[in-house]
Amino acid sequence: MLVCYNTFQMSDFLSSGFFTAVILVAGALLYYFFYLKKKSGGKGGKMPKTKTGRPIQMAYTRDLSEEAENKKLDPVIGREDEIERVIHILTRRTKNNPLLLGEPGVGKTAIVEGIARRIAKGDVPGRLKEKRVLALDLGSLISGTKYRGEFEERMKKLTDAIKSMSRIVILFIDEIHMIEQAKGAEGAMNVSDIIKPALSRGELQAVGATTWKEYQAYIKPDDALNRRFQPVIVGEPSPQASLQILQGIKEIYEEHHNVLYDDEALKVAVTLSAKYIKDRFLPDKAIDLIDEAGAKVSIESSHNSKHAMALLHAAGSKLRTRLEVLKKDKAKLKKELTGLKKLQETIHEPELEEVRGRVEHLMGEIEKIEKRMEQGLIGKTPVVRAEDIKEIVRDWVGKKIKVA
């Protein structure tokens, strides 16, 4: 009788909706604990932290993606071929770690920053759109690791944090040859020993950068490390390409130093740096020239008399007002010009000549406004000229400078 009752009770339970609900809830819990937690990077999805409670990947890396999103990175002029090559390697299934090889100052870091900017704009293949570019700070990683084991623990925690985010993180290691030397206390493992297993298993994706000399001395002899990277050659840009780079970034230095650069100064910076500064490479040495010349002209300009400065401030206030008016006038004229250009495509021949005349008039007015704006700025802002660049080069090399 008891058996019959128990059999009836069990069959009734199995056929009930309550049993189905229990199965669904159990399945959901299993999915959460065994899949979601694993995907989020460990127990409870918590990232390793420093002693101060800061996420370890934030303490020892620089977030280039965040800087790109906040427009804090300088524009990258040229280098489209190298950027495309790096992107192709990053999207490979295996051996997807690019290694930028080139002399100091040719723009290896700028290429990685260019990739971060492209990711921020969404101008990359689909599998890279969600990636974050983090630049490893080896100095802070090693700093303060006095006792054996401290450095390894710190590096392993960082590696674990990045591995748990491997689907979204690209780690940039500038001066990558230093990972063969970077270690904490005597007898500690170096960075290379710690990250090679993660690279070999595809748990870590990295972009390295180093010079040919350091590559030959440190990376190439370590076959296990060398095999994980695909080389991307970054040559020194030509003088013409270097001039384009200076023209593309000059506004950043103009804003920083509150000066203007005339075109001849940029040309002379490239020419003289190529001719007289032999131990460095373009475009870095030319950029340093315009930077220092901008600082010099800005400081000299600030040493004017108080009376002159007072006049300059007063004039500057009026100039800003005038420029704002001119900008608004220019915007209105350009809007009207755009409308007239569209109108040309739809109106009949008798009215066409009148519209063309109006278009030419507006274009002339816009050109006049641009000239007045330029004259106003040049009249109140110190200008870096070719002679200023020559003086800096003369100071650097200690001899007379001739410009061809």
mmCIF file of C-alpha atoms in Angstrom, residues 19-234:
data_model
loop_
_atom_site.group_PDB
_atom_site.id
_atom_site.type_symbol
_atom_site.label_atom_id
_atom_site.label_comp_id
_atom_site.label_asym_id
_atom_site.label_seq_id
_atom_site.Cartn_x
_atom_site.Cartn_y
_atom_site.Cartn_z
ATOM 1 C CA PHE A 19 9.337 19.816 -11.267
ATOM 2 C CA THR A 20 9.907 21.584 -14.610
ATOM 3 C CA ALA A 21 10.541 24.868 -12.793
ATOM 4 C CA VAL A 22 13.107 23.221 -10.499
ATOM 5 C CA ILE A 23 15.009 21.855 -13.525
ATOM 6 C CA LEU A 24 15.046 25.279 -15.213
ATOM 7 C CA VAL A 25 16.321 27.048 -12.092
ATOM 8 C CA ALA A 26 19.042 24.415 -11.566
ATOM 9 C CA GLY A 27 20.131 24.774 -15.182
ATOM 10 C CA ALA A 28 20.326 28.546 -14.878
ATOM 11 C CA LEU A 29 22.482 28.300 -11.745
ATOM 12 C CA LEU A 30 24.840 25.826 -13.395
ATOM 13 C CA TYR A 31 25.141 28.137 -16.439
ATOM 14 C CA TYR A 32 25.965 31.091 -14.201
ATOM 15 C CA PHE A 33 28.580 29.368 -12.054
ATOM 16 C CA PHE A 34 30.359 27.339 -14.720
ATOM 17 C CA TYR A 35 30.153 29.648 -17.772
ATOM 18 C CA LEU A 36 29.537 33.258 -16.891
ATOM 19 C CA LYS A 37 32.025 33.331 -14.026
ATOM 20 C CA LYS A 38 34.651 31.649 -16.165
ATOM 21 C CA LYS A 39 34.060 34.158 -18.970
ATOM 22 C CA SER A 40 34.276 37.139 -16.615
ATOM 23 C CA GLY A 41 37.707 36.109 -15.423
ATOM 24 C CA GLY A 42 37.651 33.882 -12.355
ATOM 25 C CA LYS A 43 35.879 33.683 -9.054
ATOM 26 C CA GLY A 44 33.113 36.184 -8.988
ATOM 27 C CA GLY A 45 34.628 37.854 -12.084
ATOM 28 C CA LYS A 46 36.916 39.937 -9.826
ATOM 29 C CA MET A 47 40.105 41.368 -11.321
ATOM 30 C CA PRO A 48 43.407 41.175 -9.362
ATOM 31 C CA LYS A 49 44.140 44.425 -7.526
ATOM 32 C CA THR A 50 47.125 46.254 -6.049
ATOM 33 C CA LYS A 51 47.537 46.840 -2.312
ATOM 34 C CA THR A 52 45.782 50.178 -2.723
ATOM 35 C CA GLY A 53 42.732 48.453 -4.221
ATOM 36 C CA ARG A 54 43.353 49.759 -7.736
ATOM 37 C CA PRO A 55 42.783 47.221 -10.578
ATOM 38 C CA ILE A 56 46.245 45.946 -11.438
ATOM 39 C CA GLN A 57 45.897 46.486 -15.194
ATOM 40 C CA MET A 58 45.223 50.183 -14.514
ATOM 41 C CA ALA A 59 48.190 50.544 -12.167
ATOM 42 C CA TYR A 60 50.830 49.208 -14.562
ATOM 43 C CA THR A 61 49.472 50.119 -17.994
ATOM 44 C CA ARG A 62 48.436 53.218 -19.916
ATOM 45 C CA ASP A 63 45.042 53.011 -21.630
ATOM 46 C CA LEU A 64 45.706 54.248 -25.170
ATOM 47 C CA SER A 65 42.117 53.509 -26.176
ATOM 48 C CA GLU A 66 40.775 55.819 -23.487
ATOM 49 C CA GLU A 67 43.204 58.540 -24.566
ATOM 50 C CA ALA A 68 42.103 58.086 -28.185
ATOM 51 C CA GLU A 69 38.438 58.342 -27.199
ATOM 52 C CA ASN A 70 39.189 61.544 -25.256
ATOM 53 C CA LYS A 71 41.236 62.925 -28.200
ATOM 54 C CA LYS A 72 44.426 63.093 -26.139
ATOM 55 C CA LEU A 73 46.602 61.341 -28.731
ATOM 56 C CA ASP A 74 48.440 63.276 -31.443
ATOM 57 C CA PRO A 75 47.277 62.648 -35.015
ATOM 58 C CA VAL A 76 49.247 60.113 -37.054
ATOM 59 C CA ILE A 77 50.318 61.479 -40.431
ATOM 60 C CA GLY A 78 51.298 58.868 -42.998
ATOM 61 C CA ARG A 79 52.195 55.321 -41.929
ATOM 62 C CA GLU A 80 48.964 53.967 -43.443
ATOM 63 C CA ASP A 81 50.784 50.931 -44.890
ATOM 64 C CA GLU A 82 52.358 50.009 -41.548
ATOM 65 C CA ILE A 83 49.056 50.483 -39.695
ATOM 66 C CA GLU A 84 47.256 48.254 -42.189
ATOM 67 C CA ARG A 85 49.971 45.593 -41.875
ATOM 68 C CA VAL A 86 49.651 45.590 -38.067
ATOM 69 C CA ILE A 87 45.850 45.327 -38.325
ATOM 70 C CA HIS A 88 46.163 42.346 -40.690
ATOM 71 C CA ILE A 89 48.459 40.540 -38.238
ATOM 72 C CA LEU A 90 46.173 41.299 -35.276
ATOM 73 C CA THR A 91 43.252 39.631 -37.069
ATOM 74 C CA ARG A 92 45.175 36.419 -37.795
ATOM 75 C CA ARG A 93 44.143 33.198 -36.049
ATOM 76 C CA THR A 94 47.703 32.303 -34.988
ATOM 77 C CA LYS A 95 50.961 34.264 -34.658
ATOM 78 C CA ASN A 96 48.860 37.396 -34.339
ATOM 79 C CA ASN A 97 51.397 39.463 -32.374
ATOM 80 C CA PRO A 98 53.066 42.215 -34.484
ATOM 81 C CA LEU A 99 56.617 43.360 -33.714
ATOM 82 C CA LEU A 100 57.513 46.858 -34.943
ATOM 83 C CA LEU A 101 61.182 47.060 -35.922
ATOM 84 C CA GLY A 102 62.812 50.411 -36.627
ATOM 85 C CA GLU A 103 65.336 52.976 -35.470
ATOM 86 C CA PRO A 104 64.561 55.260 -32.494
ATOM 87 C CA GLY A 105 62.335 58.180 -33.395
ATOM 88 C CA VAL A 106 60.895 56.884 -36.677
ATOM 89 C CA GLY A 107 57.365 56.593 -35.270
ATOM 90 C CA LYS A 108 56.816 53.058 -33.942
ATOM 91 C CA THR A 109 54.771 54.212 -30.949
ATOM 92 C CA ALA A 110 52.803 56.577 -33.199
ATOM 93 C CA ILE A 111 51.694 53.559 -35.271
ATOM 94 C CA VAL A 112 50.222 51.866 -32.188
ATOM 95 C CA GLU A 113 48.539 55.137 -31.181
ATOM 96 C CA GLY A 114 47.170 55.321 -34.723
ATOM 97 C CA ILE A 115 45.631 51.866 -34.274
ATOM 98 C CA ALA A 116 44.070 52.953 -30.963
ATOM 99 C CA ARG A 117 42.583 55.970 -32.766
ATOM 100 C CA ARG A 118 41.235 53.755 -35.561
ATOM 101 C CA ILE A 119 39.641 51.381 -33.019
ATOM 102 C CA ALA A 120 38.084 54.363 -31.205
ATOM 103 C CA LYS A 121 36.545 55.522 -34.503
ATOM 104 C CA GLY A 122 35.399 52.000 -35.397
ATOM 105 C CA ASP A 123 37.584 52.025 -38.528
ATOM 106 C CA VAL A 124 38.846 48.450 -38.063
ATOM 107 C CA PRO A 125 37.654 44.924 -38.926
ATOM 108 C CA GLY A 126 34.801 43.604 -36.799
ATOM 109 C CA ARG A 127 36.902 41.399 -34.527
ATOM 110 C CA LEU A 128 38.984 44.409 -33.448
ATOM 111 C CA LYS A 129 36.113 46.834 -32.789
ATOM 112 C CA GLU A 130 35.798 45.863 -29.105
ATOM 113 C CA LYS A 131 39.534 45.766 -28.409
ATOM 114 C CA ARG A 132 41.315 48.016 -25.894
ATOM 115 C CA VAL A 133 44.973 48.949 -26.380
ATOM 116 C CA LEU A 134 46.931 49.021 -23.101
ATOM 117 C CA ALA A 135 50.584 50.113 -23.033
ATOM 118 C CA LEU A 136 52.715 48.252 -20.470
ATOM 119 C CA ASP A 137 54.653 50.480 -18.049
ATOM 120 C CA LEU A 138 57.668 48.336 -17.179
ATOM 121 C CA GLY A 139 59.180 50.996 -14.929
ATOM 122 C CA SER A 140 56.262 51.131 -12.513
ATOM 123 C CA LEU A 141 55.914 47.347 -12.712
ATOM 124 C CA ILE A 142 59.454 46.842 -11.423
ATOM 125 C CA SER A 143 59.480 49.811 -9.035
ATOM 126 C CA GLY A 144 59.512 48.877 -5.349
ATOM 127 C CA THR A 145 60.032 45.114 -5.829
ATOM 128 C CA LYS A 146 62.941 44.732 -3.397
ATOM 129 C CA TYR A 147 62.409 41.160 -2.288
ATOM 130 C CA ARG A 148 62.544 37.980 -4.292
ATOM 131 C CA GLY A 149 59.106 36.890 -5.446
ATOM 132 C CA GLU A 150 57.485 40.342 -5.301
ATOM 133 C CA PHE A 151 58.058 41.101 -8.951
ATOM 134 C CA GLU A 152 56.924 37.669 -10.133
ATOM 135 C CA GLU A 153 53.732 37.963 -8.078
ATOM 136 C CA ARG A 154 53.003 41.416 -9.466
ATOM 137 C CA MET A 155 53.690 40.366 -13.054
ATOM 138 C CA LYS A 156 51.661 37.171 -12.751
ATOM 139 C CA LYS A 157 48.690 39.097 -11.360
ATOM 140 C CA LEU A 158 48.919 41.536 -14.250
ATOM 141 C CA THR A 159 49.204 38.702 -16.765
ATOM 142 C CA ASP A 160 46.216 36.913 -15.197
ATOM 143 C CA ALA A 161 44.158 40.120 -15.344
ATOM 144 C CA ILE A 162 44.971 40.648 -19.011
ATOM 145 C CA LYS A 163 44.434 36.952 -19.813
ATOM 146 C CA SER A 164 40.959 37.177 -18.282
ATOM 147 C CA MET A 165 40.334 40.120 -20.647
ATOM 148 C CA SER A 166 42.191 38.507 -23.570
ATOM 149 C CA ARG A 167 39.248 38.861 -25.916
ATOM 150 C CA ILE A 168 39.291 42.627 -25.574
ATOM 151 C CA VAL A 169 42.893 43.612 -24.717
ATOM 152 C CA ILE A 170 45.902 44.240 -26.955
ATOM 153 C CA LEU A 171 49.004 44.786 -24.803
ATOM 154 C CA PHE A 172 51.575 47.200 -26.277
ATOM 155 C CA ILE A 173 55.116 46.551 -25.041
ATOM 156 C CA ASP A 174 57.401 49.384 -26.111
ATOM 157 C CA GLU A 175 61.135 48.640 -25.905
ATOM 158 C CA ILE A 176 60.125 44.988 -25.819
ATOM 159 C CA HIS A 177 63.758 43.862 -25.600
ATOM 160 C CA MET A 178 63.668 45.051 -21.974
ATOM 161 C CA ILE A 179 61.387 42.156 -21.005
ATOM 162 C CA GLU A 180 64.446 39.919 -21.321
ATOM 163 C CA GLN A 181 66.196 42.073 -18.701
ATOM 164 C CA ALA A 182 63.331 43.404 -16.571
ATOM 165 C CA LYS A 183 63.184 41.636 -13.220
ATOM 166 C CA GLY A 184 62.851 42.522 -9.570
ATOM 167 C CA ALA A 185 65.219 41.270 -6.871
ATOM 168 C CA GLU A 186 68.276 39.176 -7.714
ATOM 169 C CA GLY A 187 67.328 35.711 -8.936
ATOM 170 C CA ALA A 188 63.795 36.719 -9.970
ATOM 171 C CA MET A 189 62.197 35.609 -13.241
ATOM 172 C CA ASN A 190 62.128 38.179 -16.034
ATOM 173 C CA VAL A 191 58.991 39.400 -17.814
ATOM 174 C CA SER A 192 59.737 37.270 -20.853
ATOM 175 C CA ASP A 193 59.669 34.040 -18.821
ATOM 176 C CA ILE A 194 56.278 34.964 -17.379
ATOM 177 C CA ILE A 195 54.470 36.064 -20.562
ATOM 178 C CA LYS A 196 55.850 33.514 -23.060
ATOM 179 C CA PRO A 197 53.468 30.725 -21.969
ATOM 180 C CA ALA A 198 50.470 33.065 -22.296
ATOM 181 C CA LEU A 199 51.635 34.161 -25.757
ATOM 182 C CA SER A 200 52.185 30.569 -26.902
ATOM 183 C CA ARG A 201 48.687 29.522 -25.782
ATOM 184 C CA GLY A 202 47.023 32.541 -27.373
ATOM 185 C CA GLU A 203 45.877 33.818 -23.963
ATOM 186 C CA LEU A 204 47.670 37.121 -24.479
ATOM 187 C CA GLN A 205 47.818 39.293 -27.606
ATOM 188 C CA ALA A 206 50.621 41.818 -27.789
ATOM 189 C CA VAL A 207 52.259 44.387 -30.046
ATOM 190 C CA GLY A 208 55.979 44.863 -29.474
ATOM 191 C CA ALA A 209 58.345 47.621 -30.582
ATOM 192 C CA THR A 210 62.134 47.725 -30.586
ATOM 193 C CA THR A 211 65.168 48.722 -32.620
ATOM 194 C CA TRP A 212 67.094 46.451 -34.993
ATOM 195 C CA LYS A 213 70.115 46.455 -32.690
ATOM 196 C CA GLU A 214 68.127 45.407 -29.622
ATOM 197 C CA TYR A 215 66.158 42.849 -31.650
ATOM 198 C CA GLN A 216 69.359 41.151 -32.794
ATOM 199 C CA ALA A 217 70.800 41.205 -29.265
ATOM 200 C CA TYR A 218 67.803 40.100 -27.179
ATOM 201 C CA ILE A 219 64.730 38.946 -29.128
ATOM 202 C CA LYS A 220 66.162 36.913 -31.994
ATOM 203 C CA PRO A 221 68.346 34.673 -29.768
ATOM 204 C CA ASP A 222 65.243 33.724 -27.721
ATOM 205 C CA ASP A 223 63.618 31.483 -30.313
ATOM 206 C CA ALA A 224 60.563 30.763 -28.144
ATOM 207 C CA LEU A 225 59.815 34.493 -27.879
ATOM 208 C CA ASN A 226 60.818 35.379 -31.432
ATOM 209 C CA ARG A 227 58.445 32.774 -32.911
ATOM 210 C CA ARG A 228 55.434 34.425 -31.263
ATOM 211 C CA PHE A 229 55.872 37.715 -33.161
ATOM 212 C CA GLN A 230 55.507 38.789 -36.774
ATOM 213 C CA PRO A 231 57.939 41.557 -37.809
ATOM 214 C CA VAL A 232 56.699 44.851 -39.277
ATOM 215 C CA ILE A 233 59.510 47.011 -40.683
ATOM 216 C CA VAL A 234 59.221 50.715 -39.843
#
